[in-house]
mmCIF file of C-alpha atoms in Angstrom:
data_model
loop_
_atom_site.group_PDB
_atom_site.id
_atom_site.type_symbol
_atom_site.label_atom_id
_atom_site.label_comp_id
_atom_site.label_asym_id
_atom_site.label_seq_id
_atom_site.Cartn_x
_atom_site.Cartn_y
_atom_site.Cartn_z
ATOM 1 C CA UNK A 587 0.000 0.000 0.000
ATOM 2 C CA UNK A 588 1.125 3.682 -0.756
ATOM 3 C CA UNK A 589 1.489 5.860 2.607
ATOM 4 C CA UNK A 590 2.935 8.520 3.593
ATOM 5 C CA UNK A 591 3.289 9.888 7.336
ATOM 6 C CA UNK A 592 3.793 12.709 8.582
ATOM 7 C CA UNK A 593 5.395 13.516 12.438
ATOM 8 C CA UNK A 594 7.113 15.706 14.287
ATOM 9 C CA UNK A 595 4.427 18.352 14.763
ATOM 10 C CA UNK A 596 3.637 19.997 17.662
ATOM 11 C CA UNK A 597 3.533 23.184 19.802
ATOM 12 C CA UNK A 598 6.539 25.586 19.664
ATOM 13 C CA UNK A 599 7.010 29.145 20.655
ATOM 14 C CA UNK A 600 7.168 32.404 17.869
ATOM 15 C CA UNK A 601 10.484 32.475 16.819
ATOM 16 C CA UNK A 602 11.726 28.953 17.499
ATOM 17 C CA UNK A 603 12.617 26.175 14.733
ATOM 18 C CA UNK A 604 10.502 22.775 13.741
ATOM 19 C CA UNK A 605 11.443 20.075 11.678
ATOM 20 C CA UNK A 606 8.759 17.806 10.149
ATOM 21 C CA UNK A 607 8.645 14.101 8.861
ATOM 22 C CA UNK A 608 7.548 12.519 6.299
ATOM 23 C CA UNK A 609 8.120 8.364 5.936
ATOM 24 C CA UNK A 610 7.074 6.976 2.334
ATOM 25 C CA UNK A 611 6.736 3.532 2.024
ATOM 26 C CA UNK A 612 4.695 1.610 -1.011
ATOM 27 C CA UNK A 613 6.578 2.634 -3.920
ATOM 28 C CA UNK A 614 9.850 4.155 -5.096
ATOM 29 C CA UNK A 615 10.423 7.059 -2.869
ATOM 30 C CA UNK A 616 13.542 7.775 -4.510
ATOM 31 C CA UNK A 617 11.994 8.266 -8.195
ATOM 32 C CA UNK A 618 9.539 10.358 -6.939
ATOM 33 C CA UNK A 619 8.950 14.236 -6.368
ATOM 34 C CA UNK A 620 7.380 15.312 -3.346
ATOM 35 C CA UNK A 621 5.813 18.451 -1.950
ATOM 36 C CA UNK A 622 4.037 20.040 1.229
ATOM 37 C CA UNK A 623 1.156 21.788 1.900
ATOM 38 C CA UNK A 624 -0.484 23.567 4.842
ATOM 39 C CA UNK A 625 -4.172 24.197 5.334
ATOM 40 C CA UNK A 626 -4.585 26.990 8.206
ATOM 41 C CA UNK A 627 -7.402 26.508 10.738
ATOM 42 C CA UNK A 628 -10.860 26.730 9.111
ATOM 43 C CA UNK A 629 -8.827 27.881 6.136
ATOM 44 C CA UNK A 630 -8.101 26.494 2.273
ATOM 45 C CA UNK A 631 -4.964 24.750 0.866
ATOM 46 C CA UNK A 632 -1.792 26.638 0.572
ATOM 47 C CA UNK A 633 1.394 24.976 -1.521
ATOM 48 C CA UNK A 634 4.544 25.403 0.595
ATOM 49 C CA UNK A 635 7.230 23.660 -1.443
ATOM 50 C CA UNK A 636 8.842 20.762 -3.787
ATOM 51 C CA UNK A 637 12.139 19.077 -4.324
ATOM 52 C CA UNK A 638 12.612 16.723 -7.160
ATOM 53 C CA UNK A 639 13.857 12.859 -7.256
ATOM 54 C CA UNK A 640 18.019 13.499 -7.302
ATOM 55 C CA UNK A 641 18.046 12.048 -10.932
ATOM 56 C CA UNK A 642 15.892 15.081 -11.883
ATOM 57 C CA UNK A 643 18.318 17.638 -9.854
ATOM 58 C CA UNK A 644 17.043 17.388 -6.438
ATOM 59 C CA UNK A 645 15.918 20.548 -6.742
ATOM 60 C CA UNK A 646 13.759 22.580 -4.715
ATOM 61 C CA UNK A 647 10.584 25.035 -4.815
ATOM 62 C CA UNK A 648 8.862 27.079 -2.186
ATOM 63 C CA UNK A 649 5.785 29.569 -1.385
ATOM 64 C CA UNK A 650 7.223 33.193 -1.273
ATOM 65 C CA UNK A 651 5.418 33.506 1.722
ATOM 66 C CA UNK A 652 7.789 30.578 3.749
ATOM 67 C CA UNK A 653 10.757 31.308 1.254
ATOM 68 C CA UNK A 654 13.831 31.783 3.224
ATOM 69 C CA UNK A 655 12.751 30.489 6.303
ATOM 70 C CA UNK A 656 12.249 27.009 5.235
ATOM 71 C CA UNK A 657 14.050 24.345 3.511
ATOM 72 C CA UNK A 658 13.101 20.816 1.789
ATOM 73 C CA UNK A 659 15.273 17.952 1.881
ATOM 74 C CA UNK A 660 15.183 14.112 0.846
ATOM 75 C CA UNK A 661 17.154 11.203 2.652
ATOM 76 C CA UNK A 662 16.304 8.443 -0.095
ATOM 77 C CA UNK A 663 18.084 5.915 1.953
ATOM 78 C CA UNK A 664 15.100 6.313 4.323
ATOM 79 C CA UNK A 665 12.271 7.090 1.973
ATOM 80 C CA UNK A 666 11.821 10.537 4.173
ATOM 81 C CA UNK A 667 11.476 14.308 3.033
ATOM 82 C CA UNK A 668 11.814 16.646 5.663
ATOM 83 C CA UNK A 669 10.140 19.694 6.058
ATOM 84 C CA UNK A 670 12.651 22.490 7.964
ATOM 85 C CA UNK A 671 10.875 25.521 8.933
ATOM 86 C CA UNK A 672 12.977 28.044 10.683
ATOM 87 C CA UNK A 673 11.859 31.769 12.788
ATOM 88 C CA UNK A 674 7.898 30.010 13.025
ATOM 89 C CA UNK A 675 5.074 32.818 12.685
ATOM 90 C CA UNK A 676 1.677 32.474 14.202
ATOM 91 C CA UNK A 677 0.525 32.473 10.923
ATOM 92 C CA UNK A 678 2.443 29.336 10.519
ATOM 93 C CA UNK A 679 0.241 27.020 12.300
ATOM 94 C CA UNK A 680 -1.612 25.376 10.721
ATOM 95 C CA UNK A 681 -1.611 21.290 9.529
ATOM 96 C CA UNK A 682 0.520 20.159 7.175
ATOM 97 C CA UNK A 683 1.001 17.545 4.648
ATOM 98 C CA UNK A 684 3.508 15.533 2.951
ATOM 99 C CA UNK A 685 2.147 14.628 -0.830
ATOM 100 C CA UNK A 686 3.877 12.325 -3.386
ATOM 101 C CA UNK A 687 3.954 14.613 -6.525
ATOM 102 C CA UNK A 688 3.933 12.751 -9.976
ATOM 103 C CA UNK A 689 5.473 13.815 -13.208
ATOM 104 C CA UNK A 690 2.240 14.968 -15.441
ATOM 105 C CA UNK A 691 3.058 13.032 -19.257
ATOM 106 C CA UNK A 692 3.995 15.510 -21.511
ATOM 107 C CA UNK A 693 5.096 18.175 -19.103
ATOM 108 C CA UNK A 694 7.938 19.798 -18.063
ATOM 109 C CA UNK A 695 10.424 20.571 -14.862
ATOM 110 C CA UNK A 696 7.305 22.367 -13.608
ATOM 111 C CA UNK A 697 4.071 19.990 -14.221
ATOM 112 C CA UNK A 698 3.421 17.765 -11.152
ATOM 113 C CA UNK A 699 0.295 16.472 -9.783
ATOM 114 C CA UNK A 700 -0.124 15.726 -6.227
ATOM 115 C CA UNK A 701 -1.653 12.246 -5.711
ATOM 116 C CA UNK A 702 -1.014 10.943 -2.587
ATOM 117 C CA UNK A 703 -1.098 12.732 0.537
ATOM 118 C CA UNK A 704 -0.446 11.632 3.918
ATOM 119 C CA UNK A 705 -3.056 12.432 6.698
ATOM 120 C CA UNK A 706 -1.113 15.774 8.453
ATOM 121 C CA UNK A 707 0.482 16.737 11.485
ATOM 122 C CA UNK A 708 -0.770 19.491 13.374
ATOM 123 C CA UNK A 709 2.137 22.743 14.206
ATOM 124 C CA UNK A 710 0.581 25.366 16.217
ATOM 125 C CA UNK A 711 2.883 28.419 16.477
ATOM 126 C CA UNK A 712 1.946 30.576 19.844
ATOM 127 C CA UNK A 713 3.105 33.886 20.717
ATOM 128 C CA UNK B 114 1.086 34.404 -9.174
ATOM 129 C CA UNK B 115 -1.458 32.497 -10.729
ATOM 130 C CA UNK B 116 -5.122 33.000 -8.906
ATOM 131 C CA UNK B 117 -7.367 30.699 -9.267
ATOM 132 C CA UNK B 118 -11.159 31.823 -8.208
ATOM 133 C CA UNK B 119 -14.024 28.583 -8.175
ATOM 134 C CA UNK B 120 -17.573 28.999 -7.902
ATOM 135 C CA UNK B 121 -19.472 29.062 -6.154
ATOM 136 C CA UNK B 122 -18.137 29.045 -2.805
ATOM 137 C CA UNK B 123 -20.684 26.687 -1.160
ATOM 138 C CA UNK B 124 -23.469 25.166 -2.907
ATOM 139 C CA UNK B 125 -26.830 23.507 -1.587
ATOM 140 C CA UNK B 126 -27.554 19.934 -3.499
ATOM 141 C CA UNK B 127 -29.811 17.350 -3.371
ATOM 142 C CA UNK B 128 -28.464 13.396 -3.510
ATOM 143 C CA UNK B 129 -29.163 12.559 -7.093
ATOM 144 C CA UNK B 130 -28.234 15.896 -8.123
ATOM 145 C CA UNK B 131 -25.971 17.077 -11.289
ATOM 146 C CA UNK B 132 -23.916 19.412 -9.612
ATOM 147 C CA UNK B 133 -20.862 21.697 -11.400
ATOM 148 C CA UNK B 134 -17.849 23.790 -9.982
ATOM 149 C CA UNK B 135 -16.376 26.011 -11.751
ATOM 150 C CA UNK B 136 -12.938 27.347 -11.617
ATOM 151 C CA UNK B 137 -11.097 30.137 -13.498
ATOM 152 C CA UNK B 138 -7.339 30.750 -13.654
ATOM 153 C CA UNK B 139 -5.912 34.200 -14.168
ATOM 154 C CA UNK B 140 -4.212 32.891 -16.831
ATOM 155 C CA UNK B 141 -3.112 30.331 -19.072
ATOM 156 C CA UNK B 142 -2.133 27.097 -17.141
ATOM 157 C CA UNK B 143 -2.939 25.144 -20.817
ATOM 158 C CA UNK B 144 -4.262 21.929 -19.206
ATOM 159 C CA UNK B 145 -1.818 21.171 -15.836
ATOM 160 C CA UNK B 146 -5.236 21.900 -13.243
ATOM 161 C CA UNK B 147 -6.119 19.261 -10.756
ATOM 162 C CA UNK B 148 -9.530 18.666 -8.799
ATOM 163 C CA UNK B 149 -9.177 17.319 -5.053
ATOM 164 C CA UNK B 150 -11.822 16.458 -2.374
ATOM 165 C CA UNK B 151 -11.404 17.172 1.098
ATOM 166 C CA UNK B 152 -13.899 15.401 3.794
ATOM 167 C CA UNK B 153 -13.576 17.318 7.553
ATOM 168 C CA UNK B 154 -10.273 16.513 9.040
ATOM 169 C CA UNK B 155 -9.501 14.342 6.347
ATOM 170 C CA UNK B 156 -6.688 14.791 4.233
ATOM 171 C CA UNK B 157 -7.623 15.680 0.440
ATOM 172 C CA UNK B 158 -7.779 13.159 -2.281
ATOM 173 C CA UNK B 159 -7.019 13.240 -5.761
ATOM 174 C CA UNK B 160 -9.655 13.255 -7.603
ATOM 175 C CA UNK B 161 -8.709 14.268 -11.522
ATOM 176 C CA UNK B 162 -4.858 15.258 -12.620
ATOM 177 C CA UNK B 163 -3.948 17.264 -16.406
ATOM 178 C CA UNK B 164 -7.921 18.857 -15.983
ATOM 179 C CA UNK B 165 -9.941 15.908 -17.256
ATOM 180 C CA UNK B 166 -8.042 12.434 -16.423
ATOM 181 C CA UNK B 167 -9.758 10.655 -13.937
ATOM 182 C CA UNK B 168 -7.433 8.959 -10.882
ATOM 183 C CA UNK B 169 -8.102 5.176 -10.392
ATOM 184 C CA UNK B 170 -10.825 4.400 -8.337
ATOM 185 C CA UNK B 171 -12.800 7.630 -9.051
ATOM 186 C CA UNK B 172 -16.520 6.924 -9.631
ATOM 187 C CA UNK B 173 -17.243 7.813 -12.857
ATOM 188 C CA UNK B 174 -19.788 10.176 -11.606
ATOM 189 C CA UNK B 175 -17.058 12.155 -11.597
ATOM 190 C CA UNK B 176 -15.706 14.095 -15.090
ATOM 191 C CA UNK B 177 -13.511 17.548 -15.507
ATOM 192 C CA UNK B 178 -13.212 20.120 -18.602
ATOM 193 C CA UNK B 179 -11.594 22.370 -19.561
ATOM 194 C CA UNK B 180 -12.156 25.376 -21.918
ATOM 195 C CA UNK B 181 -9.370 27.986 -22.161
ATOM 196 C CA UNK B 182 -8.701 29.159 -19.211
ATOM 197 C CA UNK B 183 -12.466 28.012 -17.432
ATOM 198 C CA UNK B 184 -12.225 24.365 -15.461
ATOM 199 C CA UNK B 185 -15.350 22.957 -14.565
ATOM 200 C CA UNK B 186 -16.079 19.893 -12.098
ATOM 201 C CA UNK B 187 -19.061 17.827 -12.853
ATOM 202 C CA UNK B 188 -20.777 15.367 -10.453
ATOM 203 C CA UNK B 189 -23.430 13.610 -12.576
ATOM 204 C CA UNK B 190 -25.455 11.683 -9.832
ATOM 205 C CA UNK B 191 -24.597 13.406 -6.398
ATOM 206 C CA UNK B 192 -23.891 10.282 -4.136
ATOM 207 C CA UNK B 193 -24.047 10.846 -0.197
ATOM 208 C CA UNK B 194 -20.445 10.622 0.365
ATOM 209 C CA UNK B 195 -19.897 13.468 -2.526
ATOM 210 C CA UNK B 196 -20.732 16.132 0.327
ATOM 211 C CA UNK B 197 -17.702 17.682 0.714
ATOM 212 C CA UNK B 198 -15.141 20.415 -0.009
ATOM 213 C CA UNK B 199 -13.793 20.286 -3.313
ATOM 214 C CA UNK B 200 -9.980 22.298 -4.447
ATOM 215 C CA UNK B 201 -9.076 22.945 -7.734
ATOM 216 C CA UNK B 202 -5.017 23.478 -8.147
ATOM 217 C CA UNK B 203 -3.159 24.555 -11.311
ATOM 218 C CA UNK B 204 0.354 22.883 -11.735
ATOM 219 C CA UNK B 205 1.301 24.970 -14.817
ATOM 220 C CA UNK B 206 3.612 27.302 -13.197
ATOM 221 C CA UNK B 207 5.298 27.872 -9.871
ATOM 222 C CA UNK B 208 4.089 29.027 -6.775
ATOM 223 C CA UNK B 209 1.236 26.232 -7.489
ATOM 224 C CA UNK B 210 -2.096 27.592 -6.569
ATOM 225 C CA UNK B 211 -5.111 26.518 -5.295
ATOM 226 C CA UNK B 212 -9.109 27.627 -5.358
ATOM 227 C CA UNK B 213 -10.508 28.505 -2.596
ATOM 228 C CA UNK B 214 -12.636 25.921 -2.200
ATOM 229 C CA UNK B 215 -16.364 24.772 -2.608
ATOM 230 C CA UNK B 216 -18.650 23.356 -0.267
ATOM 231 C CA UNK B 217 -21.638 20.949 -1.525
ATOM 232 C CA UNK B 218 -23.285 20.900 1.662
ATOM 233 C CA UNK B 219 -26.733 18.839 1.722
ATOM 234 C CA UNK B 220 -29.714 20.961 0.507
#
């Protein structure tokens, strides 16, 4: 079965650092591009960022509105992308999830779909 | 950025219902839009990638279109499980963007 999960959530103070989980298993996490995204309480769906399989450049992509304070890596060994947020914001809590993000056919380095999604982990930022 | 407005925001429907959400891009994102569904504290599911390819395991019930730069969601037979919030999300361009939702709530 394809999963992802997400950990490492939690409460933390404005200002302080977080570093989120995510632990594929099902498939072949190293082929694979994957993303976050963060849905606010009571709120919609907001991207926050993307790195590519290593073979594509292991490249990476993020929200301006997280740019510079976090950072997207891959262990492939481990089948785990880790989300690094850095100098948390209230307006940072919110839950976020780990999606597997799938090369569209006929696109390019920028056409992914995101179709599989773990079930969140919960960061509340307080003041 | 690319914004990416749906309508209508929440919508009232019957089970049996044909029911269609709209969603318009701000521009061109040629045909790299998906549709998700999101149940309450439920993560959201894929429900149609590259604006009209259905995901395995999708009911049929379940079609997208696309028409420049106008994607619509159609649910032919609105089942009891359908009520939900539904996402579209262009993939065309970076930051990725997503609709602000629509809510088929039951009527």
């Amino acid at each position: 079965e394809v999963q992802l999960v997400e950990s490492g959530g939690g409460l933390v103070q404005s200002g302080r650092s977080l570093r989120l989980s995510c632990t594929a298993s099902g498939f072949s996490f190293g082929d694979d591009a994957m993303s976050w995204v963060r849905q606010a309480p009571g709120k919609g769906l907001e991207w926050v960022g993307f790195i590519r399989s290593k073979v594509n450049g292991g490249t990476t992509e993020y929200a301006a509105s997280v740019k510079g304070r976090v950072t997207i890596s891959r262990d492939d060994s481990k089948s785990v992308a880790y989300l690094q947020m850095n100098s948390l914001k209230t307006e940072d809590t919110a839950v976020y999830y780990c999606t597997r993000a799938s090369h569209a056919m006929g696109g390019d380095y920028r056409n992914y779909y995101m179709d599989v999604w773990g079930k969140g982990t919960a960061v509340t930022v307080s003041s | 950025d690319i914004q990416m407005t749906q309508s209508p925001s929440t919508l009232s429907a019957s089970v049996g219902d044909r029911v269609t959400i709209t969603c318009r891009a701000s521009r061109s994102v040629t045909r790299w839009l998906a549709w998700f569904q999101q149940k309450p504290g439920k993560a959201p599911k894929l429900l149609i990638s590259d604006a009209s390819s259905l995901e395995s395991g999708v009911p049929s019930r379940f079609s997208g279109s696309a028409s420049g730069t106008d994607f619509t969601l159609t649910i032919s037979s609105l089942q009891p499980d359908d009520f939900a919030t539904y996402y579209c999300q262009q993939y065309n361009s970076y930051p990725w963007t997503f609709g602000q939702g629509t809510k088929i709530e039951v009527k």
